[in-house]
PDB file of C-alpha atoms in Angstrom:
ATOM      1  CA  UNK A   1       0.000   0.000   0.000  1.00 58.00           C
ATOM      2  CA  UNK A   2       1.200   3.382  -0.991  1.00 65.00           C
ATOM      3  CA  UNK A   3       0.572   5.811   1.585  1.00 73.00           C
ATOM      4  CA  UNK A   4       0.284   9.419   0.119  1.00 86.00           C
ATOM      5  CA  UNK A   5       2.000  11.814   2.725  1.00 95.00           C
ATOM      6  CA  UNK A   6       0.777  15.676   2.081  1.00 97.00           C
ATOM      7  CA  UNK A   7       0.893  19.071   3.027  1.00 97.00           C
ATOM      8  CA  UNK A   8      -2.654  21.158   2.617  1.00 97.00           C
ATOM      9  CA  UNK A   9      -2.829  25.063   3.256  1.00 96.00           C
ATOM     10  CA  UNK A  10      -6.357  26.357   4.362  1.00 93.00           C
ATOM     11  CA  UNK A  11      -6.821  29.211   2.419  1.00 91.00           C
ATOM     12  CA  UNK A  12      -3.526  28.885   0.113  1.00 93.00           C
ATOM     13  CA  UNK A  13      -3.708  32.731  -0.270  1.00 89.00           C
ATOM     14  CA  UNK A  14      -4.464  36.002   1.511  1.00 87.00           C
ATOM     15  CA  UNK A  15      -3.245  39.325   2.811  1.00 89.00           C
ATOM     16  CA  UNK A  16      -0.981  39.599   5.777  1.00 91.00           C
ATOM     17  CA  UNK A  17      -2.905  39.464   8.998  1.00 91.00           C
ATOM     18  CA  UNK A  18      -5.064  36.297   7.904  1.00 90.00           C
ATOM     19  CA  UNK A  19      -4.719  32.940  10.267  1.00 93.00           C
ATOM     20  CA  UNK A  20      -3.760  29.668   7.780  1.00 96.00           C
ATOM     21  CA  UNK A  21      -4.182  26.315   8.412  1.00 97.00           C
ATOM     22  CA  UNK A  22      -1.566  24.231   8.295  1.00 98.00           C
ATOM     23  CA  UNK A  23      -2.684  20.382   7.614  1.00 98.00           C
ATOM     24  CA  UNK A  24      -2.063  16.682   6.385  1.00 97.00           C
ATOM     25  CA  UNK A  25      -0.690  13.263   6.834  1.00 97.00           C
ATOM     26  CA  UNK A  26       2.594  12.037   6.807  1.00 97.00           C
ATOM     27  CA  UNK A  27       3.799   8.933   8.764  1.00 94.00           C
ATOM     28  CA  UNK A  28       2.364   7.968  12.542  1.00 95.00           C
ATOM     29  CA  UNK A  29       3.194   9.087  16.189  1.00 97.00           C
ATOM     30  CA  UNK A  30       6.817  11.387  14.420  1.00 97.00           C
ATOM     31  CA  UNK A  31       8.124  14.911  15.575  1.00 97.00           C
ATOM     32  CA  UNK A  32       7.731  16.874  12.834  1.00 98.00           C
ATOM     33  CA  UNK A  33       8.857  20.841  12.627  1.00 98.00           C
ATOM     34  CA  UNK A  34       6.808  23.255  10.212  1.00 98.00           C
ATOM     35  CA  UNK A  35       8.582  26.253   8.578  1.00 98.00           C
ATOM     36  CA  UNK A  36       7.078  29.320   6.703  1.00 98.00           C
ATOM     37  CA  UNK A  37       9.232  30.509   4.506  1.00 97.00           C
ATOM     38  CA  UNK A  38      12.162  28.919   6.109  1.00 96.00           C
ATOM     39  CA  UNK A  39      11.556  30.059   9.749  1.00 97.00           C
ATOM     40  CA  UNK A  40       9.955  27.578  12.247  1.00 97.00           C
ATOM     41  CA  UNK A  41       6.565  27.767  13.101  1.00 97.00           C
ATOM     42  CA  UNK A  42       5.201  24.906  14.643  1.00 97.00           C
ATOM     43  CA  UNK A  43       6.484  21.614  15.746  1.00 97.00           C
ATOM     44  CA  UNK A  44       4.476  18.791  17.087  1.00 97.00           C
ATOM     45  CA  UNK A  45       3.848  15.066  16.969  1.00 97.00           C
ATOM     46  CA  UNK A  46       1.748  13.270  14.670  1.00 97.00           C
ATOM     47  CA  UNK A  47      -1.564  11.321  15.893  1.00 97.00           C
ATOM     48  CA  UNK A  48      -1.470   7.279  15.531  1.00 96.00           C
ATOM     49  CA  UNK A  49      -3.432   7.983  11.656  1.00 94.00           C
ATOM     50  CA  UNK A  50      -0.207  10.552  11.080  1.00 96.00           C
ATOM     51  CA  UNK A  51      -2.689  13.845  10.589  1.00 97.00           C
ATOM     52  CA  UNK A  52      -1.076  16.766  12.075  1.00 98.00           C
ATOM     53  CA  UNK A  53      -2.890  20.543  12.034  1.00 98.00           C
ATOM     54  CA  UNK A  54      -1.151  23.725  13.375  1.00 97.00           C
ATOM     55  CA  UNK A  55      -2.333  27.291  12.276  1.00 97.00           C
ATOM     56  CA  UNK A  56      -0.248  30.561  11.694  1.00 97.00           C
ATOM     57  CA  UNK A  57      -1.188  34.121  11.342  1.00 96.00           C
ATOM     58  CA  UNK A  58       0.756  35.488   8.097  1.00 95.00           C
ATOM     59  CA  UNK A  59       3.057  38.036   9.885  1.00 94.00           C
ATOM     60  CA  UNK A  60       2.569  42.025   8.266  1.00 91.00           C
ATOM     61  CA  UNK A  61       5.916  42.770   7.505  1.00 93.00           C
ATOM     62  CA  UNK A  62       5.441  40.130   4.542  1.00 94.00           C
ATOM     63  CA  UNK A  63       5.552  41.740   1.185  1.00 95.00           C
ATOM     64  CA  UNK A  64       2.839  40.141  -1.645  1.00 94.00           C
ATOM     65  CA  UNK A  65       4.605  36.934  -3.162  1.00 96.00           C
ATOM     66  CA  UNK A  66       4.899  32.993  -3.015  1.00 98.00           C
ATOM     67  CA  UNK A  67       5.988  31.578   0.266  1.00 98.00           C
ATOM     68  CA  UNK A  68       7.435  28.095   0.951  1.00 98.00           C
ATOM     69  CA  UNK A  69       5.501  26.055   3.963  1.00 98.00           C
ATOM     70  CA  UNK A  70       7.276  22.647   4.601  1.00 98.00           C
ATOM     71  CA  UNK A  71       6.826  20.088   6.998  1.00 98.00           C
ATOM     72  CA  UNK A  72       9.434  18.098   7.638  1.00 97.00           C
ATOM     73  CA  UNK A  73       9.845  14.802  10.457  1.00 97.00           C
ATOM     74  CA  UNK A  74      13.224  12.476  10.659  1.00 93.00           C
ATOM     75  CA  UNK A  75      15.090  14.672   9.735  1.00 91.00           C
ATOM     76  CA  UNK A  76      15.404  13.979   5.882  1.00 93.00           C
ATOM     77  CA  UNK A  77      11.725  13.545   5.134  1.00 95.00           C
ATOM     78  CA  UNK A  78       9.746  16.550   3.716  1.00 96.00           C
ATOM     79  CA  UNK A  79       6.643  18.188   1.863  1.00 97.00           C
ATOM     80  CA  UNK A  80       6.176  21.476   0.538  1.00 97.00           C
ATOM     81  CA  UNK A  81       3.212  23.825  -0.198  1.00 98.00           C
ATOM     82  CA  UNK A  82       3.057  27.692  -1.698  1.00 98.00           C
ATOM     83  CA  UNK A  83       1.161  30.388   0.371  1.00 97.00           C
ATOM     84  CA  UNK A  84       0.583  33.296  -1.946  1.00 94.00           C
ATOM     85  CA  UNK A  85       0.679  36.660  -0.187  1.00 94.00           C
ATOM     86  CA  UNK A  86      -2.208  38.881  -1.827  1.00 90.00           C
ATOM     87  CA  UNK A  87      -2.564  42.821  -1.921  1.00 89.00           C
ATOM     88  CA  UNK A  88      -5.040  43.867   1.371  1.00 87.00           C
ATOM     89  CA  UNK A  89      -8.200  44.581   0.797  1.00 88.00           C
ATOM     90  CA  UNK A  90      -9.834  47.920  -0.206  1.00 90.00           C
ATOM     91  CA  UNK A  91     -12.954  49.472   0.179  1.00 90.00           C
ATOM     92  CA  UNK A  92     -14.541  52.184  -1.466  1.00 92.00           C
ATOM     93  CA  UNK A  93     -17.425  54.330  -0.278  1.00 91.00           C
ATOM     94  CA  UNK A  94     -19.522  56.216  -2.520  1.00 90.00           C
ATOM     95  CA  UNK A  95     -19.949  59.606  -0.325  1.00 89.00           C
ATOM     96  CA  UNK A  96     -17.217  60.421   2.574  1.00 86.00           C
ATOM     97  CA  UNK A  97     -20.261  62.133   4.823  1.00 84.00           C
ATOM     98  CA  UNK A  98     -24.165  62.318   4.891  1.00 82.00           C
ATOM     99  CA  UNK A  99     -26.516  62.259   7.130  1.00 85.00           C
ATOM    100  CA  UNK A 100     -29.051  59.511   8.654  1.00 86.00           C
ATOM    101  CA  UNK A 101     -30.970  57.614   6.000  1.00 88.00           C
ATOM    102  CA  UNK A 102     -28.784  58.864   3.268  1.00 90.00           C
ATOM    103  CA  UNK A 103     -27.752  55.381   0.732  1.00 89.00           C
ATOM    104  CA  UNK A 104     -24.138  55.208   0.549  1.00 89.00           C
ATOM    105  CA  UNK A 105     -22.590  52.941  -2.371  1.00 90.00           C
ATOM    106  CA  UNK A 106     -19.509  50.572  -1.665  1.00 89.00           C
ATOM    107  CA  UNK A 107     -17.233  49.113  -3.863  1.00 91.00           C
ATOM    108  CA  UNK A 108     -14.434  46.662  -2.793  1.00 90.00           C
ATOM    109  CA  UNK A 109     -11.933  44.145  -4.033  1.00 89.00           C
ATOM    110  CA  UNK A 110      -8.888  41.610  -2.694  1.00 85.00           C
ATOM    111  CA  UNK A 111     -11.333  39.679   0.072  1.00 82.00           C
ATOM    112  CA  UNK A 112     -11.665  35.900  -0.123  1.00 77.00           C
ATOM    113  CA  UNK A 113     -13.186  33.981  -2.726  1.00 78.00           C
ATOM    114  CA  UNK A 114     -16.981  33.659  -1.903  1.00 82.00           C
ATOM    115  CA  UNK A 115     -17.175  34.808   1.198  1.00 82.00           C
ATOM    116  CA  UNK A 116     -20.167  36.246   3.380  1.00 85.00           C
ATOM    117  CA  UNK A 117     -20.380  39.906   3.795  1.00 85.00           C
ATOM    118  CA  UNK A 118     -21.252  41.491   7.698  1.00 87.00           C
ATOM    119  CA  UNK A 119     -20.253  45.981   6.856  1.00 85.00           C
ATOM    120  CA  UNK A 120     -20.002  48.016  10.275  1.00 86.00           C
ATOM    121  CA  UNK A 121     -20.582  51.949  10.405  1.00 82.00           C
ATOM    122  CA  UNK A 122     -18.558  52.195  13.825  1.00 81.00           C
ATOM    123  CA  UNK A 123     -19.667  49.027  16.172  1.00 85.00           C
ATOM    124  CA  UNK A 124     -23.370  49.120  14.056  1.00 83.00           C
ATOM    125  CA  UNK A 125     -23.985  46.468  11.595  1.00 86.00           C
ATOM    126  CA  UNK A 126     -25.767  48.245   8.765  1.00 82.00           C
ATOM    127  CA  UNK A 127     -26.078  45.460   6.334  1.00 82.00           C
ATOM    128  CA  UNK A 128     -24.624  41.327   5.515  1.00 84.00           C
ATOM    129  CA  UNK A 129     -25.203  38.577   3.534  1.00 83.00           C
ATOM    130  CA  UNK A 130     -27.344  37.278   6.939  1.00 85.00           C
ATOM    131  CA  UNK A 131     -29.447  40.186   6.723  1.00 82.00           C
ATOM    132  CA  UNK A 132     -30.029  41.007   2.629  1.00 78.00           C
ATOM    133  CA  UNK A 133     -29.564  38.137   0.127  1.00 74.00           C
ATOM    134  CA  UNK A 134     -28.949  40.739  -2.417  1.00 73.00           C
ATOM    135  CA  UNK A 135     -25.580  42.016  -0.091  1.00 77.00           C
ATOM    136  CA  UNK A 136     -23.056  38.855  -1.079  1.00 75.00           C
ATOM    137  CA  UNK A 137     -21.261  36.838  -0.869  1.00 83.00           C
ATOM    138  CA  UNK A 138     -17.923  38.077  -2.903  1.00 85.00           C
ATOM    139  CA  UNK A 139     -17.549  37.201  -5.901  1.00 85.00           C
ATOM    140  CA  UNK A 140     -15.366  34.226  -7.141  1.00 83.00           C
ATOM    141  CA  UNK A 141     -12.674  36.921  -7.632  1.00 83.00           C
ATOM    142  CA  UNK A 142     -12.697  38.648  -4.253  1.00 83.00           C
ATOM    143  CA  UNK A 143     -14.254  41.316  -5.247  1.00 88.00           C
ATOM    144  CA  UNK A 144     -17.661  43.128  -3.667  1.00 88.00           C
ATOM    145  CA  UNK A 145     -20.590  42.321  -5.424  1.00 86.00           C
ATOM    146  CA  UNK A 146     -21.975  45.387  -7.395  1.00 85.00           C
ATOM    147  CA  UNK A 147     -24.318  47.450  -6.340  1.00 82.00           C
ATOM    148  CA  UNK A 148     -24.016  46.965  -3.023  1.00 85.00           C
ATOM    149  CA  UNK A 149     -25.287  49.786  -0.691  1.00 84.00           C
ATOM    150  CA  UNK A 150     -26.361  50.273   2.886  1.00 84.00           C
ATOM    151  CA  UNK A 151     -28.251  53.325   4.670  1.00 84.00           C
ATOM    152  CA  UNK A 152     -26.079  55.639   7.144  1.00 84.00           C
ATOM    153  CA  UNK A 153     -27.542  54.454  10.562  1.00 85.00           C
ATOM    154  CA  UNK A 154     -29.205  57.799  13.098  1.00 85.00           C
ATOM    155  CA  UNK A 155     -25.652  57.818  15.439  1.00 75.00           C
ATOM    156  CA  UNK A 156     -23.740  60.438  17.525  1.00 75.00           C
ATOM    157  CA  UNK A 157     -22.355  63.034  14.842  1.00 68.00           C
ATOM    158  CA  UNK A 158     -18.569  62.691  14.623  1.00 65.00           C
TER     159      UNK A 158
END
């Protein structure tokens, strides 16, 4: 029986600040040591099935680019996988000030893949994909669906 031993990166790409998971199977009840770009990470032993799972936040002094992960146990044994550092997110707002029930526009791009939607004014949710099917998820590019507005909530002027 062949036993395929494997590295798997959970998301494989993102801007600095996001928390990866680190994931796979390689042989049974081993020390292994993970590295990030050549500097350990995590170290650990491997469960009686040989899955192992740490997670790392990608640091912010990264710039965008491909970075090496690599487990590696006894020494000479070894698997690789490529993390992709992305550009950070922007957002766009159609109006820099209003007032209470005015409709402000937002635009956005570099966020995950598919991903649900929650936009704060301050601490207030003021719309998400929970709240308005019409408000997400991202699109399969990162990107903020268009059209996508919310209404200025009634707060303390600041």
């Amino acid at each position: 029986m062949v036993i395929d031993y494997n590295i798997v990166l959970s998301p494989d790409l993102g801007p600095t600040g996001i928390t990866v998971t680190i994931s796979g199977r390689i042989e049974a009840n081993v020390v292994y040591d993970i590295t990030f770009n050549a500097a350990p990470i995590a170290s650990g032993t491997t469960s009686a099935t040989g899955a192992y799972s740490a997670t790392y936040t990608i640091p912010g002094v990264l710039s965008t680019g491909f970075y090496p992960v690599t487990i590696v146990w006894e020494t000479v044994n070894s698997r690789s996988a490529t993390f992709e550092v992305t550009p950070s997110p922007t957002i766009a707002l159609g109006a820099a000030d209003g007032v209470a029930g005015d409709v402000v526009t937002i635009t956005g791009s570099g966020f995950s893949s598919n991903a649900n939607i929650t936009l704060y004014f301050g601490t207030t949710v003021v719309n998400s994909t929970a709240m308005d099917d019409n408000f997400g998820p991202t699109t399969t590019a990162g990107a903020l669906p268009a059209g996508l507005e919310f209404g200025v909530p009634t707060l303390t002027p600041a």
